[in-house]
PDB file of N, CA and C in Angstrom:
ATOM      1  N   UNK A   1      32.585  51.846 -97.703  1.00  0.00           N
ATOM      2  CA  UNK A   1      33.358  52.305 -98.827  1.00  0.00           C
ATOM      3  C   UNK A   1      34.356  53.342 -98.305  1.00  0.00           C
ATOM      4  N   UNK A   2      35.897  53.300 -98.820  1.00  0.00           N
ATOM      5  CA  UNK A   2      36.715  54.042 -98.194  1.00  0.00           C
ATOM      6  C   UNK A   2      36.556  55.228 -99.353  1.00  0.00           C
ATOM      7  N   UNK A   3      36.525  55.552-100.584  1.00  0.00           N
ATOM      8  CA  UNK A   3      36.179  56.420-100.729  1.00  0.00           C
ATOM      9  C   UNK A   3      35.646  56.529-102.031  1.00  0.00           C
ATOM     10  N   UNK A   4      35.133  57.781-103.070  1.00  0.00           N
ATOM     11  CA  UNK A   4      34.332  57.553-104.294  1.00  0.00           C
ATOM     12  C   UNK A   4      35.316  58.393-105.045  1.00  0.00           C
ATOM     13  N   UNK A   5      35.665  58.287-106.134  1.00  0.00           N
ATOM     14  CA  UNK A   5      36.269  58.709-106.926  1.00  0.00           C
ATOM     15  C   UNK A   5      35.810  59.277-108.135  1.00  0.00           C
ATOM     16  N   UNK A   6      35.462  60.869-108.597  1.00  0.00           N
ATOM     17  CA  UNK A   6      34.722  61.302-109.626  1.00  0.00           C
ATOM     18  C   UNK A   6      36.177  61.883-110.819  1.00  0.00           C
ATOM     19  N   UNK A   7      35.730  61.564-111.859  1.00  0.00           N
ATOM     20  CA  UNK A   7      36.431  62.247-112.701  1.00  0.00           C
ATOM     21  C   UNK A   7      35.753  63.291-113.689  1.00  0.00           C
ATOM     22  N   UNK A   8      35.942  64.439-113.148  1.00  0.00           N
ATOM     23  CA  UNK A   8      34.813  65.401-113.489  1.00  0.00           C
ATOM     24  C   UNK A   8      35.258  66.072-115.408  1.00  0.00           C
ATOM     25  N   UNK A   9      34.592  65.994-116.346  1.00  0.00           N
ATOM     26  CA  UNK A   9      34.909  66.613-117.619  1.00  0.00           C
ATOM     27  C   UNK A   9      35.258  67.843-117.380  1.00  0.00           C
ATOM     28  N   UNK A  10      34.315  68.746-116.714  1.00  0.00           N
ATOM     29  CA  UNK A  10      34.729  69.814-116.623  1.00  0.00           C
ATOM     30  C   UNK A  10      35.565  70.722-115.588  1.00  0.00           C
ATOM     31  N   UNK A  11      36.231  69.954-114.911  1.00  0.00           N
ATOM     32  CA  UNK A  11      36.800  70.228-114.180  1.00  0.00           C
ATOM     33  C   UNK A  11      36.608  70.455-112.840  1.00  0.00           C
ATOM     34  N   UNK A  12      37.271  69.893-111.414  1.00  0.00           N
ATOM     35  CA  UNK A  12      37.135  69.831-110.524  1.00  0.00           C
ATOM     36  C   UNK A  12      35.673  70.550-109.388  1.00  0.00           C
ATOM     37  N   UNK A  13      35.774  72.009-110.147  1.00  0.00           N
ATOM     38  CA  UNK A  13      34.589  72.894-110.167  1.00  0.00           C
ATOM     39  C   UNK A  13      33.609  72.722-110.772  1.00  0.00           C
ATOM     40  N   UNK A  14      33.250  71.830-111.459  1.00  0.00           N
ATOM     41  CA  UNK A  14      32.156  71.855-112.295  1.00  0.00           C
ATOM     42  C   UNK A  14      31.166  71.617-111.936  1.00  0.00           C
ATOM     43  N   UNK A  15      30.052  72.353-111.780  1.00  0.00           N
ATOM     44  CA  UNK A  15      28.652  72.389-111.326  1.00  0.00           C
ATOM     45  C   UNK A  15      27.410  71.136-111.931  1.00  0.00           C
ATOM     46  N   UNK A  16      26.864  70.590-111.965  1.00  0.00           N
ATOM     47  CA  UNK A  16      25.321  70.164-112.924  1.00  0.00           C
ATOM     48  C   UNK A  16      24.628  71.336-113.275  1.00  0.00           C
ATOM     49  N   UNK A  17      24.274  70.911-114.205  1.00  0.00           N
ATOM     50  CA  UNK A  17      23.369  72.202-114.809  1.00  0.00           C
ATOM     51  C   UNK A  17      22.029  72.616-113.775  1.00  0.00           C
ATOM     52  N   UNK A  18      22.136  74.071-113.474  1.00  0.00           N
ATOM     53  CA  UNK A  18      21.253  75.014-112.753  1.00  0.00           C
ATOM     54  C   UNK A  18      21.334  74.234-110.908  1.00  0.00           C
ATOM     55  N   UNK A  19      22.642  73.806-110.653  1.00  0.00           N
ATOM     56  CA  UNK A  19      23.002  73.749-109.526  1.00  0.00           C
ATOM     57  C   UNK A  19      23.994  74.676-108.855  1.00  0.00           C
ATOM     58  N   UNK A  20      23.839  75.161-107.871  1.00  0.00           N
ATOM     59  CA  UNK A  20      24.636  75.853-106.579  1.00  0.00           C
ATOM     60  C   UNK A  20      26.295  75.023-106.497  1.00  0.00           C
ATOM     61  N   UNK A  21      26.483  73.956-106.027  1.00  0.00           N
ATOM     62  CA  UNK A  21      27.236  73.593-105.746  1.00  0.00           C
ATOM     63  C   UNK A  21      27.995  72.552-106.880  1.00  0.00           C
ATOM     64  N   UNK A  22      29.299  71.910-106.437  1.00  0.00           N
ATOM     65  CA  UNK A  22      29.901  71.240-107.763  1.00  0.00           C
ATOM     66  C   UNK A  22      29.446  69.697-107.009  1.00  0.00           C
ATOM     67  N   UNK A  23      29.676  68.928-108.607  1.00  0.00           N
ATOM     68  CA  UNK A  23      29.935  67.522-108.428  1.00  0.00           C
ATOM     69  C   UNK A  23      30.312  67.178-106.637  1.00  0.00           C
ATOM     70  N   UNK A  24      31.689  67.102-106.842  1.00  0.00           N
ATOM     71  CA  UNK A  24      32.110  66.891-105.062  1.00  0.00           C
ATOM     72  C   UNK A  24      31.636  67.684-104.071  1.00  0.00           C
ATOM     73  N   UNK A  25      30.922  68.482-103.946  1.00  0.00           N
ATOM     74  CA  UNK A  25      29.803  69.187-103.023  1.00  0.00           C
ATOM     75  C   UNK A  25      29.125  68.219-103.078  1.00  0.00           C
ATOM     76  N   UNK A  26      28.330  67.872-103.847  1.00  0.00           N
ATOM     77  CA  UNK A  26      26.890  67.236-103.401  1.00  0.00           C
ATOM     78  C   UNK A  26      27.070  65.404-103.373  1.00  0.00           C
ATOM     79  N   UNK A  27      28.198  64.650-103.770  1.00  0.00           N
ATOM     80  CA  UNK A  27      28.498  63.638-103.304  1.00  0.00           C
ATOM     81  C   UNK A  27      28.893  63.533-102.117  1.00  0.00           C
ATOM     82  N   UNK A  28      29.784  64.541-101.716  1.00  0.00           N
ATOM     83  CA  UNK A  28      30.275  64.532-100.409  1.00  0.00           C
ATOM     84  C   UNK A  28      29.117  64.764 -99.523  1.00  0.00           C
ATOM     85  N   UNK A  29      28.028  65.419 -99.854  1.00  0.00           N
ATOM     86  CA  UNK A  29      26.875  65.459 -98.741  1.00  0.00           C
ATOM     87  C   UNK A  29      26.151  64.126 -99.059  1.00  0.00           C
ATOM     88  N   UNK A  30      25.733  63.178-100.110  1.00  0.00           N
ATOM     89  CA  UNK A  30      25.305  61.960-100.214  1.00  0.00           C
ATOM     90  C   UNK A  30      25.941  61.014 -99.145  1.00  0.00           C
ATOM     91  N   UNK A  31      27.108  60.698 -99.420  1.00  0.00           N
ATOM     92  CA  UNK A  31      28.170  59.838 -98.985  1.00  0.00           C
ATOM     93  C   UNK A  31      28.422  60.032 -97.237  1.00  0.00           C
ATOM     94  N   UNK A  32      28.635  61.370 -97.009  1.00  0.00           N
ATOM     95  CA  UNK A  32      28.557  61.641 -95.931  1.00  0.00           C
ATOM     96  C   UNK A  32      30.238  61.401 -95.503  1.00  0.00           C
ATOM     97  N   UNK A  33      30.353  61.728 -93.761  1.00  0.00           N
ATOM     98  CA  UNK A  33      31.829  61.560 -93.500  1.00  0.00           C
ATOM     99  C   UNK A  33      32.386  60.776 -93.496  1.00  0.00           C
ATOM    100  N   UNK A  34      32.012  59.476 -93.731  1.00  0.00           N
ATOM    101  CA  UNK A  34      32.929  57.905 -93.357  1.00  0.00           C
ATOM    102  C   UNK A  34      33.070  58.138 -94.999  1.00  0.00           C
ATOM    103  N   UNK A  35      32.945  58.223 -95.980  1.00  0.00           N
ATOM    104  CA  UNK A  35      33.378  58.324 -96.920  1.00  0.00           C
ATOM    105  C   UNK A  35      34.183  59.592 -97.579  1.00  0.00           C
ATOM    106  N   UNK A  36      35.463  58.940 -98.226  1.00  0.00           N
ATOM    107  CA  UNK A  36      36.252  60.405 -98.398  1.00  0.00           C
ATOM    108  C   UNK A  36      35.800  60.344-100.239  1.00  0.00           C
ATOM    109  N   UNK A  37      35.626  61.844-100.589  1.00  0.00           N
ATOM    110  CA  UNK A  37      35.556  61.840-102.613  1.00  0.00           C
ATOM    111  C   UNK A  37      36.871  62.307-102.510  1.00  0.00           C
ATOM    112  N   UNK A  38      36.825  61.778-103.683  1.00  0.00           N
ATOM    113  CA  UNK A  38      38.516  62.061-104.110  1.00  0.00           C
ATOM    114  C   UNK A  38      37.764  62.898-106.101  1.00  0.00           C
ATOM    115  N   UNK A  39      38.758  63.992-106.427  1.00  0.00           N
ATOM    116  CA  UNK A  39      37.829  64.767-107.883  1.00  0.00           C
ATOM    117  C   UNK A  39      39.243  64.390-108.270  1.00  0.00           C
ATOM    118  N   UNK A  40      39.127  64.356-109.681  1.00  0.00           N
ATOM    119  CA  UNK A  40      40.202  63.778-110.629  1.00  0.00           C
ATOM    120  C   UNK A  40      39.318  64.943-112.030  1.00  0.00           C
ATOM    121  N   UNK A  41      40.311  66.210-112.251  1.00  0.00           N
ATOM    122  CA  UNK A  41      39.878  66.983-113.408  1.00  0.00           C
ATOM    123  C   UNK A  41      40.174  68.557-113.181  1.00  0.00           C
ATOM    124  N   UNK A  42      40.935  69.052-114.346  1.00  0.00           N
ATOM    125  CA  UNK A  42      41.471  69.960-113.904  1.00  0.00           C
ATOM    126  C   UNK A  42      42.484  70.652-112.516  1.00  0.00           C
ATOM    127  N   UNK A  43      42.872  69.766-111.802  1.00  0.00           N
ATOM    128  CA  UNK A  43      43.464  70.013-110.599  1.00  0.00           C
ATOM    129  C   UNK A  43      44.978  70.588-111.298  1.00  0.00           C
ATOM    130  N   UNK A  44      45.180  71.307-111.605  1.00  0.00           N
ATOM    131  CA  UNK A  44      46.508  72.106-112.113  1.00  0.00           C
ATOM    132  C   UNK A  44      46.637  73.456-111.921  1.00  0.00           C
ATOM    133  N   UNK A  45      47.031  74.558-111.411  1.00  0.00           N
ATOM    134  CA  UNK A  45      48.139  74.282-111.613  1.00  0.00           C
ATOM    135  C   UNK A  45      47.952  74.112-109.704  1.00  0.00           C
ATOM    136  N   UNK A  46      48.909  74.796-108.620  1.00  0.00           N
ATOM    137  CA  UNK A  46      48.615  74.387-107.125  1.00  0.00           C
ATOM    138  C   UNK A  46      47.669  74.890-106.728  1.00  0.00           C
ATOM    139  N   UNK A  47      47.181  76.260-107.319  1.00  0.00           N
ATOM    140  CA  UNK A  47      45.910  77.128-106.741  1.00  0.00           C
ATOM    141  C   UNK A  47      44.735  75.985-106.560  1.00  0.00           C
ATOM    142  N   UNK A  48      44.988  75.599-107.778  1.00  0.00           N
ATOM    143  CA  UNK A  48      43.405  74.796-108.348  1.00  0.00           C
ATOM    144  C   UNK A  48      43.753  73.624-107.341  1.00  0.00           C
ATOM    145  N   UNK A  49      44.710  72.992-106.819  1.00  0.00           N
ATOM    146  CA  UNK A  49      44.711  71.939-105.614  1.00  0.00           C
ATOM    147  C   UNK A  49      44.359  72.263-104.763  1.00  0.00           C
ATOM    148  N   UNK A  50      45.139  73.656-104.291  1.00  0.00           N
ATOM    149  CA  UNK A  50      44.447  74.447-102.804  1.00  0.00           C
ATOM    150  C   UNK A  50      42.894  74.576-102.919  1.00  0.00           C
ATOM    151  N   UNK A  51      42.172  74.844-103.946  1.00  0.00           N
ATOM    152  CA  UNK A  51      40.577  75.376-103.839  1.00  0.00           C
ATOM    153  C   UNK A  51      40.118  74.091-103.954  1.00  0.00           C
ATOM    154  N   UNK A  52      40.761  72.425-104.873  1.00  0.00           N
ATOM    155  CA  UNK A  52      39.451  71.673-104.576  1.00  0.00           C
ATOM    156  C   UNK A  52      39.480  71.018-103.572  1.00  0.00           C
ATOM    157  N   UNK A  53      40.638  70.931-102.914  1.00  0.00           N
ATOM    158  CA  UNK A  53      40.483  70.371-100.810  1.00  0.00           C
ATOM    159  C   UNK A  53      39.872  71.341-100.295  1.00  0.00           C
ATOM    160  N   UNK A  54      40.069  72.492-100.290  1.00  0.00           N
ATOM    161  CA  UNK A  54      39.234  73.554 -99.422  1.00  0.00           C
ATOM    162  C   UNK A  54      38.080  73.967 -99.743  1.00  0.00           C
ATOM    163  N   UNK A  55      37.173  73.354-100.896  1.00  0.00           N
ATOM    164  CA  UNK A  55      36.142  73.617-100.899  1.00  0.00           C
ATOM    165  C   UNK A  55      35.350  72.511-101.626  1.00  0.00           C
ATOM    166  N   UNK A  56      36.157  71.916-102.363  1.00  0.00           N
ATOM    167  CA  UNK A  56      35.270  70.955-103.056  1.00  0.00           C
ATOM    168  C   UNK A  56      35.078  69.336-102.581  1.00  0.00           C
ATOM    169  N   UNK A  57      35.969  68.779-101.987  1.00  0.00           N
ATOM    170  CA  UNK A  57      36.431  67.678-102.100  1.00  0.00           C
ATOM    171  C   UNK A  57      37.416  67.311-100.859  1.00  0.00           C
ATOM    172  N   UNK A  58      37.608  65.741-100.653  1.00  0.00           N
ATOM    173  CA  UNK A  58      38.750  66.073 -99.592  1.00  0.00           C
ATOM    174  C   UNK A  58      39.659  65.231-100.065  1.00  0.00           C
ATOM    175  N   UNK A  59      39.722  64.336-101.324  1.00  0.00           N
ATOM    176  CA  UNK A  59      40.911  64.065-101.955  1.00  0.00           C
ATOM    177  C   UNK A  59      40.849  64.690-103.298  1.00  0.00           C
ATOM    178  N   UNK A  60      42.350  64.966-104.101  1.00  0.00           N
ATOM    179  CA  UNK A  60      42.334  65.017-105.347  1.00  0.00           C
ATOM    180  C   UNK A  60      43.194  64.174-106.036  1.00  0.00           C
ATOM    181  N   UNK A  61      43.009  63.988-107.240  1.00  0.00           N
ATOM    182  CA  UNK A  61      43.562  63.033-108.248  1.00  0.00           C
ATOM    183  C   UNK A  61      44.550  63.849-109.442  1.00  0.00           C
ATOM    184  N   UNK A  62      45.780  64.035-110.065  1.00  0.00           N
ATOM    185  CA  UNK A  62      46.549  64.933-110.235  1.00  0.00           C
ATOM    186  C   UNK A  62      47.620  64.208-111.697  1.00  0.00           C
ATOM    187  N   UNK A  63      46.665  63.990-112.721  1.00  0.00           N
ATOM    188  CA  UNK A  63      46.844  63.433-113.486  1.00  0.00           C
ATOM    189  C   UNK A  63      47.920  64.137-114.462  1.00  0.00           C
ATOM    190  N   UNK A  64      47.429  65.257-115.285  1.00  0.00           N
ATOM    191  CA  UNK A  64      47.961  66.078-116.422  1.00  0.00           C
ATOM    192  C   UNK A  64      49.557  66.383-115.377  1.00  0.00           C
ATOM    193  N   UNK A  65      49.166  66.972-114.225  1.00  0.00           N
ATOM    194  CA  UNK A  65      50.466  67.743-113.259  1.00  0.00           C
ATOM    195  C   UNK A  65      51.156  66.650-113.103  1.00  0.00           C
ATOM    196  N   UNK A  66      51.256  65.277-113.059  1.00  0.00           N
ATOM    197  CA  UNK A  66      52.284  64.713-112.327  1.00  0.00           C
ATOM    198  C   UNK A  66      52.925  64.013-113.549  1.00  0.00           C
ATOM    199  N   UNK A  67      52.351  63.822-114.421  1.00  0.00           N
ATOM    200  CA  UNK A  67      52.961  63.365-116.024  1.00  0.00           C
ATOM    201  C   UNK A  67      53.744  64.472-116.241  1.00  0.00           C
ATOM    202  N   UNK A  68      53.549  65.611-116.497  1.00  0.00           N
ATOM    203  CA  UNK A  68      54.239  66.867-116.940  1.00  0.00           C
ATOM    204  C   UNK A  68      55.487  67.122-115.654  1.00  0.00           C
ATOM    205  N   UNK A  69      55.165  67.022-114.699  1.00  0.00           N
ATOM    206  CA  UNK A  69      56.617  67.392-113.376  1.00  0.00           C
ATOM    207  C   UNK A  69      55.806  66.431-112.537  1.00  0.00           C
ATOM    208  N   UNK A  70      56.844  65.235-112.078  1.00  0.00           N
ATOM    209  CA  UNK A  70      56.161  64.089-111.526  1.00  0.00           C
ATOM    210  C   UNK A  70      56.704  64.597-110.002  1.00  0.00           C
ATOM    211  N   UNK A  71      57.022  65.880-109.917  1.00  0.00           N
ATOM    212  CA  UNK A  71      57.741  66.252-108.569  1.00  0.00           C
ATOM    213  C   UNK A  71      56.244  67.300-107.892  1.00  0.00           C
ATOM    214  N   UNK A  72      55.389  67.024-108.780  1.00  0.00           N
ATOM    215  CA  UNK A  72      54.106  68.086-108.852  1.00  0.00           C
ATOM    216  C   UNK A  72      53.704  68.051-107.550  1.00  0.00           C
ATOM    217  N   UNK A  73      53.223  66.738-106.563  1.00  0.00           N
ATOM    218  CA  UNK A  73      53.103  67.212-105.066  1.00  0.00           C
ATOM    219  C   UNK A  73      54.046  67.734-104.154  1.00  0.00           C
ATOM    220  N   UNK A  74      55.198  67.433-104.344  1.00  0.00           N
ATOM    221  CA  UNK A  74      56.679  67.220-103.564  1.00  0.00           C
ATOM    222  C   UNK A  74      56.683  69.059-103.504  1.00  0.00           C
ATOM    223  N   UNK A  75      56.943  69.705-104.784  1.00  0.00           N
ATOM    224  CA  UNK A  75      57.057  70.665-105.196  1.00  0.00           C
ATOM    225  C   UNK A  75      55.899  71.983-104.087  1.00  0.00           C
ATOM    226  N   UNK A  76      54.405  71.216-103.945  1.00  0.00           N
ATOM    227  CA  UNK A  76      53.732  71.755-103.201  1.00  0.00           C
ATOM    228  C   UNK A  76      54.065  71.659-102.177  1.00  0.00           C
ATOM    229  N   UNK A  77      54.164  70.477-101.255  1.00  0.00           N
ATOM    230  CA  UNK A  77      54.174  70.266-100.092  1.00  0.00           C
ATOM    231  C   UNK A  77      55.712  70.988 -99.280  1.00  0.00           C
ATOM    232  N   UNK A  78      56.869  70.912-100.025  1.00  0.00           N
ATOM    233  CA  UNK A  78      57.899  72.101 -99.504  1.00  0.00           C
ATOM    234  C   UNK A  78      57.550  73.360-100.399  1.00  0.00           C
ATOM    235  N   UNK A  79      56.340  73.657-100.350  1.00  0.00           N
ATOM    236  CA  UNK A  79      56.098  75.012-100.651  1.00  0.00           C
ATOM    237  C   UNK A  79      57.265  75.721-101.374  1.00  0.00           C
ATOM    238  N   UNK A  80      57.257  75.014-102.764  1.00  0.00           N
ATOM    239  CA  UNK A  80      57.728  75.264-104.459  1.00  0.00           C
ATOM    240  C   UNK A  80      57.305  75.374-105.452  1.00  0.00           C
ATOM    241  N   UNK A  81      55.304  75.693-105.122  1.00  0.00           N
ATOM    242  CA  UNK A  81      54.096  75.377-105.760  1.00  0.00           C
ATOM    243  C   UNK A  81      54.903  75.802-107.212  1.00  0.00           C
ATOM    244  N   UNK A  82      55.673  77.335-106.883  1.00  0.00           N
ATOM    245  CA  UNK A  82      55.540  78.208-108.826  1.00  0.00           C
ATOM    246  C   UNK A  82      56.632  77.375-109.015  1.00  0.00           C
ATOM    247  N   UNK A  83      57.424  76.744-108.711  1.00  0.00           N
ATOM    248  CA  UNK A  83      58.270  75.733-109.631  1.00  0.00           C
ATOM    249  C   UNK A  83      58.142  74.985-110.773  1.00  0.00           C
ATOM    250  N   UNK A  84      56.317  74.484-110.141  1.00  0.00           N
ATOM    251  CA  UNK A  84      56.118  73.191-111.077  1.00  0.00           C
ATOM    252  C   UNK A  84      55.817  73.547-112.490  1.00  0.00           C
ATOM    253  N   UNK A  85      56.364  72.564-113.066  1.00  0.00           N
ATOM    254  CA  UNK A  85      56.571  72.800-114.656  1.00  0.00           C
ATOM    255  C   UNK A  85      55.405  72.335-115.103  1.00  0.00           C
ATOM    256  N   UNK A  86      54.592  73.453-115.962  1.00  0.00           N
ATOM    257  CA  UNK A  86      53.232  73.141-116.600  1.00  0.00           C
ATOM    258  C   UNK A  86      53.166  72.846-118.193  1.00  0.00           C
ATOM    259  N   UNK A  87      53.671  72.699-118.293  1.00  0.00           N
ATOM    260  CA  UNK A  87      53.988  72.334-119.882  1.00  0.00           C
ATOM    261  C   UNK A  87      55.038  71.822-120.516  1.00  0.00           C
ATOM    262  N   UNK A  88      54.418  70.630-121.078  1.00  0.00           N
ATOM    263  CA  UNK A  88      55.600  69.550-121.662  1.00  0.00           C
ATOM    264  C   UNK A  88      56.770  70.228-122.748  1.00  0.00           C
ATOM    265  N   UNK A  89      58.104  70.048-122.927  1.00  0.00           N
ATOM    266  CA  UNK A  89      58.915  70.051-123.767  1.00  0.00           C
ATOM    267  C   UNK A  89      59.914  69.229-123.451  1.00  0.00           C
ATOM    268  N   UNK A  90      60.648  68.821-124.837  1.00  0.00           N
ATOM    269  CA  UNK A  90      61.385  67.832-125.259  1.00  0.00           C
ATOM    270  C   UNK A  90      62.379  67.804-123.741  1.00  0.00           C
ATOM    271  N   UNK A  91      62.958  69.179-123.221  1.00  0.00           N
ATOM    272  CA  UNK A  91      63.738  69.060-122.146  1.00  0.00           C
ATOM    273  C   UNK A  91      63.254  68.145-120.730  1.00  0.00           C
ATOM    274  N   UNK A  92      61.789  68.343-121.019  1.00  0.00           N
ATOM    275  CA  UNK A  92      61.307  67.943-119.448  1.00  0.00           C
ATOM    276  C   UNK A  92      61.192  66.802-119.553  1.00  0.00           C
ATOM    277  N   UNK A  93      60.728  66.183-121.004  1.00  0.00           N
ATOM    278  CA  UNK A  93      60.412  64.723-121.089  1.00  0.00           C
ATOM    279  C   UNK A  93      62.071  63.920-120.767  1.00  0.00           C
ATOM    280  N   UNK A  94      63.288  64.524-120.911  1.00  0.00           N
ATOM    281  CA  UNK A  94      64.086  64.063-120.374  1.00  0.00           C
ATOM    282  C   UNK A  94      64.049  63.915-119.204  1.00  0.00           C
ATOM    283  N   UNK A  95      63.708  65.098-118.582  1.00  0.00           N
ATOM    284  CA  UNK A  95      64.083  65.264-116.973  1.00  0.00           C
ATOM    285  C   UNK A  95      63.144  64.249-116.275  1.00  0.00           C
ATOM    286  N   UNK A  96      62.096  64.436-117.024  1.00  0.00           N
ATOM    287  CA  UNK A  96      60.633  63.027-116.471  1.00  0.00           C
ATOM    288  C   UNK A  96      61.449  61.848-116.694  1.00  0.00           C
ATOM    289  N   UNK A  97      62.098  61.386-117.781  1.00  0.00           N
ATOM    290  CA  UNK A  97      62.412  60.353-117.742  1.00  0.00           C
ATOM    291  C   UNK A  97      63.187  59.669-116.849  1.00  0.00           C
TER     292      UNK A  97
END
């Protein structure tokens, strides 16, 4: 399997009840290294991208951010993280369009 894909309710961080670690912590120790998790939940705004590769997970899924500014990785990756536009209005849905 190339990789598992969780879509967490509560967000990327989200623990099981009276557990230490999150969702993608403890799949990623199931699965082991030939398998990559990818977390799909809450990954907004870049902070929350930076913390779930660096601690949770080694892919993320970037749903709400890339509908709202579809420039949402681009924006990170030339380090423009505070650029990205977090909230929809009539202007952006142009600019998305």
């Amino acid at each position: 399997m190339d990789y598992l894909s969780l879509s967490i309710w509560g967000g990327y961080d989200a623990k099981p009840k009276g557990a230490d670690q999150s969702f993608g912590q403890i799949f990623k120790q199931i699965v082991g290294d030939d398998t990559k998790v990818m977390v799909v939940g809450g990954v907004f705004p870049e902070a929350a991208a930076a913390d779930a590769v660096a601690n949770h997970t080694d892919l993320i899924g970037v749903g709400q951010g890339t509908l709202i500014d579809p420039l949402f990785g681009k924006k990170i990756l030339d380090g423009q993280g505070d650029t990205i536009v977090s909230q929809i209005s009539p202007e952006q849905v142009k600019k998305t369009a």
